GROMACS .gro file of N, CA and C in nm:
model
  519
    1MET      N    1  -3.408  -3.626  -3.376
    1MET     CA    2  -3.364  -3.692  -3.254
    1MET      C    3  -3.425  -3.621  -3.135
    2VAL      N    4  -3.480  -3.697  -3.043
    2VAL     CA    5  -3.539  -3.642  -2.922
    2VAL      C    6  -3.438  -3.659  -2.809
    3MET      N    7  -3.410  -3.549  -2.741
    3MET     CA    8  -3.318  -3.555  -2.628
    3MET      C    9  -3.399  -3.567  -2.501
    4THR      N   10  -3.361  -3.659  -2.419
    4THR     CA   11  -3.435  -3.680  -2.295
    4THR      C   12  -3.366  -3.614  -2.177
    5ASN      N   13  -3.240  -3.582  -2.191
    5ASN     CA   14  -3.166  -3.520  -2.081
    5ASN      C   15  -3.182  -3.369  -2.091
    6ASN      N   16  -3.239  -3.308  -1.989
    6ASN     CA   17  -3.261  -3.163  -1.990
    6ASN      C   18  -3.133  -3.084  -2.007
    7THR      N   19  -3.022  -3.134  -1.955
    7THR     CA   20  -2.894  -3.064  -1.969
    7THR      C   21  -2.857  -3.055  -2.116
    8HIS      N   22  -2.872  -3.166  -2.189
    8HIS     CA   23  -2.839  -3.165  -2.331
    8HIS      C   24  -2.934  -3.073  -2.408
    9THR      N   25  -3.062  -3.077  -2.372
    9THR     CA   26  -3.159  -2.991  -2.438
    9THR      C   27  -3.125  -2.846  -2.414
   10THR      N   28  -3.093  -2.811  -2.292
   10THR     CA   29  -3.057  -2.674  -2.258
   10THR      C   30  -2.931  -2.632  -2.332
   11GLN      N   31  -2.830  -2.719  -2.333
   11GLN     CA   32  -2.705  -2.686  -2.402
   11GLN      C   33  -2.729  -2.669  -2.552
   12ALA      N   34  -2.813  -2.753  -2.610
   12ALA     CA   35  -2.844  -2.741  -2.753
   12ALA      C   36  -2.915  -2.609  -2.781
   13ALA      N   37  -3.009  -2.571  -2.694
   13ALA     CA   38  -3.081  -2.446  -2.712
   13ALA      C   39  -2.986  -2.327  -2.697
   14GLN      N   40  -2.893  -2.335  -2.601
   14GLN     CA   41  -2.797  -2.227  -2.583
   14GLN      C   42  -2.705  -2.216  -2.704
   15THR      N   43  -2.660  -2.327  -2.758
   15THR     CA   44  -2.573  -2.327  -2.875
   15THR      C   45  -2.646  -2.265  -2.993
   16THR      N   46  -2.772  -2.303  -3.014
   16THR     CA   47  -2.851  -2.247  -3.123
   16THR      C   48  -2.871  -2.097  -3.103
   17ALA      N   49  -2.904  -2.058  -2.980
   17ALA     CA   50  -2.926  -1.916  -2.951
   17ALA      C   51  -2.797  -1.836  -2.972
   18ALA      N   52  -2.684  -1.892  -2.934
   18ALA     CA   53  -2.557  -1.821  -2.950
   18ALA      C   54  -2.520  -1.806  -3.097
   19ALA      N   55  -2.560  -1.901  -3.180
   19ALA     CA   56  -2.527  -1.896  -3.322
   19ALA      C   57  -2.620  -1.803  -3.398
   20THR      N   58  -2.738  -1.774  -3.342
   20THR     CA   59  -2.834  -1.688  -3.408
   20THR      C   60  -2.802  -1.542  -3.375
   21PRO      N   61  -2.780  -1.458  -3.479
   21PRO     CA   62  -2.751  -1.318  -3.451
   21PRO      C   63  -2.869  -1.251  -3.381
   22GLN      N   64  -2.838  -1.173  -3.279
   22GLN     CA   65  -2.941  -1.103  -3.206
   22GLN      C   66  -2.946  -0.958  -3.252
   23ALA      N   67  -3.061  -0.899  -3.236
   23ALA     CA   68  -3.074  -0.757  -3.262
   23ALA      C   69  -2.986  -0.684  -3.161
   24PRO      N   70  -2.927  -0.572  -3.200
   24PRO     CA   71  -2.844  -0.498  -3.106
   24PRO      C   72  -2.924  -0.459  -2.982
   25ARG      N   73  -2.858  -0.465  -2.870
   25ARG     CA   74  -2.924  -0.427  -2.745
   25ARG      C   75  -2.897  -0.281  -2.716
   26LEU      N   76  -2.971  -0.229  -2.623
   26LEU     CA   77  -2.959  -0.086  -2.595
   26LEU      C   78  -2.823  -0.049  -2.537
   27ASN      N   79  -2.788   0.075  -2.557
   27ASN     CA   80  -2.669   0.133  -2.495
   27ASN      C   81  -2.718   0.194  -2.365
   28PHE      N   82  -2.688   0.130  -2.254
   28PHE     CA   83  -2.739   0.171  -2.124
   28PHE      C   84  -2.701   0.315  -2.091
   29ALA      N   85  -2.578   0.354  -2.120
   29ALA     CA   86  -2.531   0.489  -2.089
   29ALA      C   87  -2.614   0.595  -2.161
   30LYS      N   88  -2.650   0.567  -2.284
   30LYS     CA   89  -2.730   0.662  -2.362
   30LYS      C   90  -2.878   0.656  -2.326
   31ALA      N   91  -2.926   0.537  -2.297
   31ALA     CA   92  -3.069   0.519  -2.269
   31ALA      C   93  -3.108   0.566  -2.128
   32ALA      N   94  -3.014   0.557  -2.035
   32ALA     CA   95  -3.042   0.597  -1.896
   32ALA      C   96  -2.924   0.677  -1.842
   33PRO      N   97  -2.898   0.794  -1.900
   33PRO     CA   98  -2.778   0.870  -1.864
   33PRO      C   99  -2.770   0.910  -1.716
   34LYS      N  100  -2.882   0.942  -1.655
   34LYS     CA  101  -2.879   0.979  -1.512
   34LYS      C  102  -2.840   0.860  -1.426
   35ALA      N  103  -2.898   0.745  -1.455
   35ALA     CA  104  -2.864   0.624  -1.379
   35ALA      C  105  -2.719   0.587  -1.402
   36PHE      N  106  -2.673   0.595  -1.525
   36PHE     CA  107  -2.535   0.563  -1.559
   36PHE      C  108  -2.438   0.656  -1.486
   37LYS      N  109  -2.468   0.784  -1.489
   37LYS     CA  110  -2.382   0.883  -1.423
   37LYS      C  111  -2.381   0.862  -1.270
   38ALA      N  112  -2.497   0.828  -1.215
   38ALA     CA  113  -2.504   0.801  -1.071
   38ALA      C  114  -2.419   0.680  -1.035
   39LEU      N  115  -2.422   0.577  -1.119
   39LEU     CA  116  -2.342   0.457  -1.093
   39LEU      C  117  -2.193   0.489  -1.103
   40ILE      N  118  -2.154   0.571  -1.199
   40ILE     CA  119  -2.014   0.612  -1.210
   40ILE      C  120  -1.971   0.686  -1.082
   41GLY      N  121  -2.057   0.772  -1.031
   41GLY     CA  122  -2.027   0.844  -0.908
   41GLY      C  123  -2.016   0.751  -0.788
   42PHE      N  124  -2.107   0.654  -0.779
   42PHE     CA  125  -2.103   0.556  -0.671
   42PHE      C  126  -1.975   0.473  -0.678
   43ASP      N  127  -1.940   0.432  -0.799
   43ASP     CA  128  -1.818   0.354  -0.821
   43ASP      C  129  -1.695   0.434  -0.779
   44ALA      N  130  -1.688   0.560  -0.818
   44ALA     CA  131  -1.574   0.645  -0.783
   44ALA      C  132  -1.565   0.665  -0.632
   45ALA      N  133  -1.678   0.685  -0.567
   45ALA     CA  134  -1.680   0.702  -0.422
   45ALA      C  135  -1.637   0.573  -0.352
   46ALA      N  136  -1.676   0.459  -0.407
   46ALA     CA  137  -1.642   0.329  -0.347
   46ALA      C  138  -1.492   0.308  -0.349
   47ARG      N  139  -1.428   0.337  -0.461
   47ARG     CA  140  -1.285   0.308  -0.475
   47ARG      C  141  -1.194   0.414  -0.413
   48ASP      N  142  -1.251   0.528  -0.378
   48ASP     CA  143  -1.173   0.639  -0.322
   48ASP      C  144  -1.096   0.596  -0.197
   49GLY      N  145  -0.965   0.603  -0.204
   49GLY     CA  146  -0.881   0.569  -0.091
   49GLY      C  147  -0.844   0.422  -0.079
   50LEU      N  148  -0.901   0.337  -0.163
   50LEU     CA  149  -0.866   0.195  -0.159
   50LEU      C  150  -0.743   0.170  -0.247
   51ASP      N  151  -0.665   0.071  -0.211
   51ASP     CA  152  -0.548   0.032  -0.289
   51ASP      C  153  -0.595  -0.009  -0.429
   52PRO      N  154  -0.542   0.056  -0.535
   52PRO     CA  155  -0.585   0.023  -0.671
   52PRO      C  156  -0.569  -0.125  -0.707
   53ALA      N  157  -0.466  -0.191  -0.656
   53ALA     CA  158  -0.448  -0.334  -0.684
   53ALA      C  159  -0.562  -0.415  -0.622
   54LEU      N  160  -0.602  -0.378  -0.502
   54LEU     CA  161  -0.712  -0.446  -0.435
   54LEU      C  162  -0.843  -0.424  -0.511
   55VAL      N  163  -0.862  -0.303  -0.558
   55VAL     CA  164  -0.982  -0.271  -0.636
   55VAL      C  165  -0.993  -0.365  -0.756
   56GLU      N  166  -0.883  -0.381  -0.829
   56GLU     CA  167  -0.886  -0.467  -0.948
   56GLU      C  168  -0.908  -0.613  -0.911
   57LEU      N  169  -0.845  -0.660  -0.802
   57LEU     CA  170  -0.866  -0.799  -0.759
   57LEU      C  171  -1.014  -0.826  -0.731
   58ILE      N  172  -1.077  -0.734  -0.661
   58ILE     CA  173  -1.219  -0.749  -0.628
   58ILE      C  174  -1.302  -0.751  -0.756
   59GLN      N  175  -1.274  -0.659  -0.847
   59GLN     CA  176  -1.353  -0.650  -0.970
   59GLN      C  177  -1.332  -0.773  -1.059
   60ILE      N  178  -1.211  -0.823  -1.062
   60ILE     CA  179  -1.182  -0.943  -1.142
   60ILE      C  180  -1.254  -1.063  -1.082
   61ARG      N  181  -1.246  -1.080  -0.950
   61ARG     CA  182  -1.309  -1.197  -0.887
   61ARG      C  183  -1.459  -1.197  -0.908
   62ALA      N  184  -1.524  -1.083  -0.888
   62ALA     CA  185  -1.669  -1.077  -0.908
   62ALA      C  186  -1.704  -1.103  -1.053
   63SER      N  187  -1.626  -1.048  -1.145
   63SER     CA  188  -1.653  -1.068  -1.288
   63SER      C  189  -1.637  -1.215  -1.327
   64LEU      N  190  -1.539  -1.283  -1.269
   64LEU     CA  191  -1.524  -1.427  -1.292
   64LEU      C  192  -1.646  -1.502  -1.242
   65LEU      N  193  -1.689  -1.471  -1.121
   65LEU     CA  194  -1.804  -1.540  -1.062
   65LEU      C  195  -1.932  -1.516  -1.142
   66ASN      N  196  -1.946  -1.396  -1.196
   66ASN     CA  197  -2.066  -1.361  -1.272
   66ASN      C  198  -2.057  -1.400  -1.419
   67GLY      N  199  -1.942  -1.448  -1.462
   67GLY     CA  200  -1.926  -1.486  -1.601
   67GLY      C  201  -1.930  -1.368  -1.696
   68CYS      N  202  -1.879  -1.254  -1.652
   68CYS     CA  203  -1.883  -1.132  -1.733
   68CYS      C  204  -1.750  -1.111  -1.806
   69ALA      N  205  -1.743  -1.159  -1.928
   69ALA     CA  206  -1.621  -1.149  -2.007
   69ALA      C  207  -1.583  -1.005  -2.035
   70TYR      N  208  -1.682  -0.920  -2.059
   70TYR     CA  209  -1.655  -0.778  -2.087
   70TYR      C  210  -1.578  -0.714  -1.971
   71CYS      N  211  -1.632  -0.728  -1.849
   71CYS     CA  212  -1.568  -0.668  -1.732
   71CYS      C  213  -1.438  -0.739  -1.696
   72LEU      N  214  -1.433  -0.870  -1.714
   72LEU     CA  215  -1.312  -0.945  -1.685
   72LEU      C  216  -1.197  -0.895  -1.773
   73HIS      N  217  -1.225  -0.879  -1.901
   73HIS     CA  218  -1.122  -0.829  -1.993
   73HIS      C  219  -1.079  -0.687  -1.953
   74MET      N  220  -1.175  -0.603  -1.923
   74MET     CA  221  -1.145  -0.464  -1.887
   74MET      C  222  -1.058  -0.458  -1.762
   75HIS      N  223  -1.094  -0.531  -1.660
   75HIS     CA  224  -1.024  -0.519  -1.532
   75HIS      C  225  -0.892  -0.594  -1.529
   76THR      N  226  -0.879  -0.702  -1.603
   76THR     CA  227  -0.746  -0.765  -1.612
   76THR      C  228  -0.653  -0.675  -1.692
   77SER      N  229  -0.704  -0.609  -1.795
   77SER     CA  230  -0.623  -0.514  -1.872
   77SER      C  231  -0.581  -0.397  -1.784
   78ASP      N  232  -0.675  -0.343  -1.707
   78ASP     CA  233  -0.643  -0.233  -1.616
   78ASP      C  234  -0.538  -0.275  -1.513
   79ALA      N  235  -0.552  -0.395  -1.461
   79ALA     CA  236  -0.456  -0.445  -1.361
   79ALA      C  237  -0.317  -0.458  -1.422
   80ARG      N  238  -0.309  -0.509  -1.543
   80ARG     CA  239  -0.179  -0.521  -1.611
   80ARG      C  240  -0.116  -0.384  -1.631
   81LYS      N  241  -0.196  -0.290  -1.677
   81LYS     CA  242  -0.146  -0.153  -1.700
   81LYS      C  243  -0.095  -0.091  -1.570
   82ALA      N  244  -0.156  -0.129  -1.459
   82ALA     CA  245  -0.116  -0.076  -1.328
   82ALA      C  246   0.002  -0.153  -1.269
   83GLY      N  247   0.053  -0.254  -1.343
   83GLY     CA  248   0.170  -0.327  -1.298
   83GLY      C  249   0.142  -0.453  -1.220
   84GLU      N  250   0.017  -0.500  -1.221
   84GLU     CA  251  -0.016  -0.623  -1.148
   84GLU      C  252   0.063  -0.740  -1.207
   85ASP      N  253   0.107  -0.826  -1.119
   85ASP     CA  254   0.184  -0.945  -1.156
   85ASP      C  255   0.095  -1.043  -1.231
   86GLU      N  256   0.143  -1.088  -1.345
   86GLU     CA  257   0.066  -1.181  -1.429
   86GLU      C  258   0.029  -1.309  -1.355
   87ALA      N  259   0.120  -1.360  -1.274
   87ALA     CA  260   0.093  -1.484  -1.199
   87ALA      C  261  -0.026  -1.465  -1.105
   88ARG      N  262  -0.035  -1.350  -1.040
   88ARG     CA  263  -0.148  -1.325  -0.950
   88ARG      C  264  -0.279  -1.321  -1.028
   89LEU      N  265  -0.275  -1.261  -1.146
   89LEU     CA  266  -0.397  -1.255  -1.227
   89LEU      C  267  -0.446  -1.395  -1.262
   90HIS      N  268  -0.353  -1.483  -1.289
   90HIS     CA  269  -0.390  -1.621  -1.323
   90HIS      C  270  -0.445  -1.697  -1.202
   91MET      N  271  -0.411  -1.654  -1.083
   91MET     CA  272  -0.450  -1.727  -0.961
   91MET      C  273  -0.577  -1.675  -0.895
   92ILE      N  274  -0.633  -1.565  -0.942
   92ILE     CA  275  -0.750  -1.507  -0.875
   92ILE      C  276  -0.866  -1.606  -0.868
   93GLY      N  277  -0.887  -1.679  -0.975
   93GLY     CA  278  -0.998  -1.775  -0.977
   93GLY      C  279  -0.982  -1.892  -0.882
   94VAL      N  280  -0.859  -1.918  -0.840
   94VAL     CA  281  -0.830  -2.030  -0.750
   94VAL      C  282  -0.752  -1.981  -0.628
   95TRP      N  283  -0.784  -1.861  -0.585
   95TRP     CA  284  -0.707  -1.797  -0.479
   95TRP      C  285  -0.700  -1.879  -0.350
   96ARG      N  286  -0.801  -1.957  -0.319
   96ARG     CA  287  -0.799  -2.037  -0.196
   96ARG      C  288  -0.688  -2.143  -0.202
   97GLU      N  289  -0.662  -2.193  -0.321
   97GLU     CA  290  -0.556  -2.293  -0.338
   97GLU      C  291  -0.421  -2.226  -0.364
   98ALA      N  292  -0.420  -2.097  -0.383
   98ALA     CA  293  -0.297  -2.023  -0.413
   98ALA      C  294  -0.282  -1.904  -0.318
   99ARG      N  295  -0.308  -1.929  -0.192
   99ARG     CA  296  -0.305  -1.822  -0.092
   99ARG      C  297  -0.171  -1.749  -0.084
  100ASN      N  298  -0.064  -1.819  -0.117
  100ASN     CA  299   0.069  -1.757  -0.109
  100ASN      C  300   0.085  -1.641  -0.209
  101PHE      N  301  -0.006  -1.628  -0.305
  101PHE     CA  302  -0.001  -1.518  -0.401
  101PHE      C  303  -0.068  -1.391  -0.347
  102PHE      N  304  -0.145  -1.405  -0.239
  102PHE     CA  305  -0.226  -1.294  -0.191
  102PHE      C  306  -0.204  -1.271  -0.042
  103THR      N  307  -0.209  -1.144  -0.003
  103THR     CA  308  -0.196  -1.109   0.138
  103THR      C  309  -0.321  -1.153   0.213
  104ALA      N  310  -0.313  -1.156   0.345
  104ALA     CA  311  -0.430  -1.191   0.426
  104ALA      C  312  -0.543  -1.091   0.402
  105LYS      N  313  -0.508  -0.965   0.386
  105LYS     CA  314  -0.609  -0.861   0.360
  105LYS      C  315  -0.677  -0.886   0.226
  106GLU      N  316  -0.599  -0.919   0.124
  106GLU     CA  317  -0.656  -0.948  -0.008
  106GLU      C  318  -0.744  -1.073  -0.002
  107GLN      N  319  -0.701  -1.174   0.071
  107GLN     CA  320  -0.782  -1.296   0.085
  107GLN      C  321  -0.915  -1.265   0.151
  108ALA      N  322  -0.912  -1.180   0.253
  108ALA     CA  323  -1.036  -1.142   0.321
  108ALA      C  324  -1.129  -1.068   0.224
  109ALA      N  325  -1.073  -0.982   0.142
  109ALA     CA  326  -1.153  -0.908   0.044
  109ALA      C  327  -1.209  -1.002  -0.063
  110LEU      N  328  -1.130  -1.098  -0.107
  110LEU     CA  329  -1.177  -1.194  -0.207
  110LEU      C  330  -1.289  -1.281  -0.150
  111ALA      N  331  -1.275  -1.325  -0.026
  111ALA     CA  332  -1.381  -1.405   0.037
  111ALA      C  333  -1.509  -1.324   0.051
  112LEU      N  334  -1.496  -1.198   0.091
  112LEU     CA  335  -1.613  -1.113   0.103
  112LEU      C  336  -1.676  -1.089  -0.033
  113THR      N  337  -1.594  -1.069  -0.134
  113THR     CA  338  -1.644  -1.052  -0.271
  113THR      C  339  -1.727  -1.172  -0.313
  114GLU      N  340  -1.676  -1.291  -0.286
  114GLU     CA  341  -1.750  -1.412  -0.322
  114GLU      C  342  -1.883  -1.421  -0.249
  115SER      N  343  -1.882  -1.393  -0.120
  115SER     CA  344  -2.005  -1.405  -0.041
  115SER      C  345  -2.110  -1.304  -0.085
  116VAL      N  346  -2.068  -1.181  -0.109
  116VAL     CA  347  -2.164  -1.078  -0.151
  116VAL      C  348  -2.213  -1.107  -0.293
  117THR      N  349  -2.122  -1.145  -0.381
  117THR     CA  350  -2.159  -1.173  -0.520
  117THR      C  351  -2.255  -1.292  -0.527
  118LEU      N  352  -2.232  -1.392  -0.446
  118LEU     CA  353  -2.314  -1.514  -0.445
  118LEU      C  354  -2.409  -1.514  -0.325
  119VAL      N  355  -2.458  -1.398  -0.287
  119VAL     CA  356  -2.536  -1.381  -0.164
  119VAL      C  357  -2.656  -1.474  -0.157
  120SER      N  358  -2.713  -1.512  -0.270
  120SER     CA  359  -2.830  -1.601  -0.267
  120SER      C  360  -2.793  -1.743  -0.229
  121GLN      N  361  -2.664  -1.775  -0.224
  121GLN     CA  362  -2.619  -1.910  -0.191
  121GLN      C  363  -2.577  -1.924  -0.045
  122GLY      N  364  -2.629  -1.841   0.040
  122GLY     CA  365  -2.599  -1.858   0.181
  122GLY      C  366  -2.568  -1.729   0.254
  123GLY      N  367  -2.593  -1.617   0.190
  123GLY     CA  368  -2.570  -1.490   0.256
  123GLY      C  369  -2.422  -1.460   0.273
  124VAL      N  370  -2.394  -1.371   0.364
  124VAL     CA  371  -2.255  -1.336   0.397
  124VAL      C  372  -2.230  -1.391   0.538
  125PRO      N  373  -2.159  -1.503   0.546
  125PRO     CA  374  -2.134  -1.565   0.676
  125PRO      C  375  -2.061  -1.472   0.773
  126ASP      N  376  -2.092  -1.487   0.900
  126ASP     CA  377  -2.028  -1.404   1.003
  126ASP      C  378  -1.876  -1.415   1.001
  127ASP      N  379  -1.823  -1.535   0.977
  127ASP     CA  380  -1.677  -1.550   0.978
  127ASP      C  381  -1.612  -1.476   0.861
  128VAL      N  382  -1.678  -1.474   0.746
  128VAL     CA  383  -1.624  -1.403   0.630
  128VAL      C  384  -1.627  -1.252   0.658
  129TYR      N  385  -1.739  -1.204   0.707
  129TYR     CA  386  -1.752  -1.062   0.740
  129TYR      C  387  -1.652  -1.024   0.850
  130GLY      N  388  -1.643  -1.108   0.952
  130GLY     CA  389  -1.552  -1.081   1.064
  130GLY      C  390  -1.407  -1.075   1.020
  131GLU      N  391  -1.367  -1.165   0.931
  131GLU     CA  392  -1.229  -1.163   0.880
  131GLU      C  393  -1.202  -1.033   0.804
  132ALA      N  394  -1.297  -0.991   0.722
  132ALA     CA  395  -1.279  -0.864   0.649
  132ALA      C  396  -1.272  -0.747   0.747
  133ALA      N  397  -1.355  -0.751   0.850
  133ALA     CA  398  -1.357  -0.642   0.949
  133ALA      C  399  -1.226  -0.634   1.027
  134GLN      N  400  -1.152  -0.744   1.035
  134GLN     CA  401  -1.022  -0.742   1.102
  134GLN      C  402  -0.915  -0.674   1.016
  135HIS      N  403  -0.935  -0.671   0.885
  135HIS     CA  404  -0.834  -0.617   0.795
  135HIS      C  405  -0.864  -0.477   0.743
  136PHE      N  406  -0.989  -0.434   0.758
  136PHE     CA  407  -1.030  -0.303   0.709
  136PHE      C  408  -1.097  -0.226   0.822
  137ASP      N  409  -1.066  -0.095   0.832
  137ASP     CA  410  -1.140  -0.017   0.930
  137ASP      C  411  -1.283   0.000   0.877
  138GLU      N  412  -1.370   0.056   0.956
  138GLU     CA  413  -1.512   0.063   0.920
  138GLU      C  414  -1.535   0.137   0.788
  139SER      N  415  -1.466   0.246   0.768
  139SER     CA  416  -1.481   0.323   0.645
  139SER      C  417  -1.430   0.246   0.523
  140GLU      N  418  -1.315   0.181   0.538
  140GLU     CA  419  -1.261   0.101   0.428
  140GLU      C  420  -1.354  -0.016   0.395
  141LEU      N  421  -1.404  -0.081   0.499
  141LEU     CA  422  -1.493  -0.195   0.479
  141LEU      C  423  -1.620  -0.151   0.405
  142ALA      N  424  -1.672  -0.036   0.441
  142ALA     CA  425  -1.790   0.016   0.373
  142ALA      C  426  -1.759   0.042   0.225
  143ARG      N  427  -1.641   0.094   0.196
  143ARG     CA  428  -1.604   0.120   0.056
  143ARG      C  429  -1.578  -0.010  -0.020
  144VAL      N  430  -1.519  -0.110   0.048
  144VAL     CA  431  -1.500  -0.241  -0.016
  144VAL      C  432  -1.637  -0.300  -0.051
  145LEU      N  433  -1.730  -0.294   0.041
  145LEU     CA  434  -1.865  -0.344   0.014
  145LEU      C  435  -1.928  -0.267  -0.103
  146ALA      N  436  -1.916  -0.136  -0.101
  146ALA     CA  437  -1.971  -0.054  -0.210
  146ALA      C  438  -1.908  -0.091  -0.343
  147LEU      N  439  -1.778  -0.118  -0.343
  147LEU     CA  440  -1.710  -0.159  -0.466
  147LEU      C  441  -1.765  -0.293  -0.516
  148ILE      N  442  -1.788  -0.385  -0.424
  148ILE     CA  443  -1.846  -0.515  -0.461
  148ILE      C  444  -1.986  -0.494  -0.519
  149PHE      N  445  -2.063  -0.404  -0.459
  149PHE     CA  446  -2.197  -0.375  -0.511
  149PHE      C  447  -2.187  -0.318  -0.653
  150THR      N  448  -2.093  -0.225  -0.673
  150THR     CA  449  -2.086  -0.162  -0.806
  150THR      C  450  -2.038  -0.259  -0.912
  151ILE      N  451  -1.937  -0.341  -0.884
  151ILE     CA  452  -1.891  -0.432  -0.989
  151ILE      C  453  -2.000  -0.534  -1.023
  152ASN      N  454  -2.076  -0.576  -0.924
  152ASN     CA  455  -2.187  -0.666  -0.954
  152ASN      C  456  -2.291  -0.597  -1.041
  153THR      N  457  -2.315  -0.470  -1.019
  153THR     CA  458  -2.408  -0.394  -1.102
  153THR      C  459  -2.352  -0.378  -1.243
  154TRP      N  460  -2.223  -0.341  -1.254
  154TRP     CA  461  -2.160  -0.328  -1.386
  154TRP      C  462  -2.166  -0.462  -1.461
  155ASN      N  463  -2.139  -0.572  -1.391
  155ASN     CA  464  -2.146  -0.704  -1.456
  155ASN      C  465  -2.286  -0.728  -1.511
  156ARG      N  466  -2.387  -0.696  -1.434
  156ARG     CA  467  -2.524  -0.721  -1.478
  156ARG      C  468  -2.563  -0.631  -1.596
  157ILE      N  469  -2.513  -0.509  -1.597
  157ILE     CA  470  -2.538  -0.421  -1.711
  157ILE      C  471  -2.471  -0.479  -1.835
  158ALA      N  472  -2.344  -0.516  -1.822
  158ALA     CA  473  -2.270  -0.569  -1.938
  158ALA      C  474  -2.333  -0.697  -1.991
  159LEU      N  475  -2.372  -0.786  -1.902
  159LEU     CA  476  -2.434  -0.912  -1.945
  159LEU      C  477  -2.572  -0.889  -2.006
  160SER      N  478  -2.650  -0.802  -1.946
  160SER     CA  479  -2.787  -0.777  -1.994
  160SER      C  480  -2.789  -0.706  -2.129
  161THR      N  481  -2.687  -0.625  -2.153
  161THR     CA  482  -2.683  -0.549  -2.279
  161THR      C  483  -2.586  -0.609  -2.379
  162ALA      N  484  -2.535  -0.728  -2.350
  162ALA     CA  485  -2.449  -0.805  -2.441
  162ALA      C  486  -2.324  -0.728  -2.483
  163LYS      N  487  -2.255  -0.670  -2.384
  163LYS     CA  488  -2.128  -0.603  -2.414
  163LYS      C  489  -2.028  -0.707  -2.464
  164VAL      N  490  -1.943  -0.666  -2.556
  164VAL     CA  491  -1.847  -0.756  -2.619
  164VAL      C  492  -1.710  -0.741  -2.553
  165ALA      N  493  -1.657  -0.852  -2.504
  165ALA     CA  494  -1.525  -0.850  -2.441
  165ALA      C  495  -1.423  -0.796  -2.540
  166GLY      N  496  -1.334  -0.712  -2.490
  166GLY     CA  497  -1.229  -0.654  -2.575
  166GLY      C  498  -1.263  -0.514  -2.624
  167GLU      N  499  -1.389  -0.479  -2.617
  167GLU     CA  500  -1.430  -0.343  -2.654
  167GLU      C  501  -1.444  -0.263  -2.525
  168ASP      N  502  -1.364  -0.158  -2.512
  168ASP     CA  503  -1.367  -0.076  -2.391
  168ASP      C  504  -1.432   0.058  -2.426
  169GLU      N  505  -1.554   0.074  -2.384
  169GLU     CA  506  -1.629   0.196  -2.415
  169GLU      C  507  -1.579   0.319  -2.341
  170ARG      N  508  -1.487   0.298  -2.245
  170ARG     CA  509  -1.430   0.414  -2.175
  170ARG      C  510  -1.333   0.488  -2.266
  171VAL      N  511  -1.283   0.419  -2.369
  171VAL     CA  512  -1.188   0.477  -2.462
  171VAL      C  513  -1.264   0.538  -2.579
  172ALA      N  514  -1.240   0.665  -2.605
  172ALA     CA  515  -1.307   0.732  -2.718
  172ALA      C  516  -1.257   0.672  -2.849
  173HIS      N  517  -1.350   0.647  -2.939
  173HIS     CA  518  -1.314   0.589  -3.069
  173HIS      C  519  -1.296   0.696  -3.172
   0.00000   0.00000   0.00000
């Protein structure tokens, strides 16, 4: 059968590729330990002094946008362990329609997360940046941005190296 619709052809190719076992991909931490350690340091510096609940919201939203199941599982688990409300976790993906679940500061951070994560789709609009700047002082805003940068990097590492959702490499086996 010849498929004429490119969407169907692409979906068929993706289904076939997903069903075909791939050779194991590299372990980034072992293959590039200096880069990995530097990223851990950058991540720790970014989150320093930020509300842990806000940190998880940002990481979850970016992971949803990037389609990173590994990081999404990790950060929703971390949020639950930290006492995050289950209803809020369910609403992160639709936060604009569920604003009553999030503070104005959290909404500003989520909007900034979306703009930075999807930067190729229109940059970071002045109104989004301005709203975040109203809720965070300059140092906090810089750390929020750094956190968004790091989670996007972690997402790309996990996706590129085919990390498996549910496996948390931070936990010693």
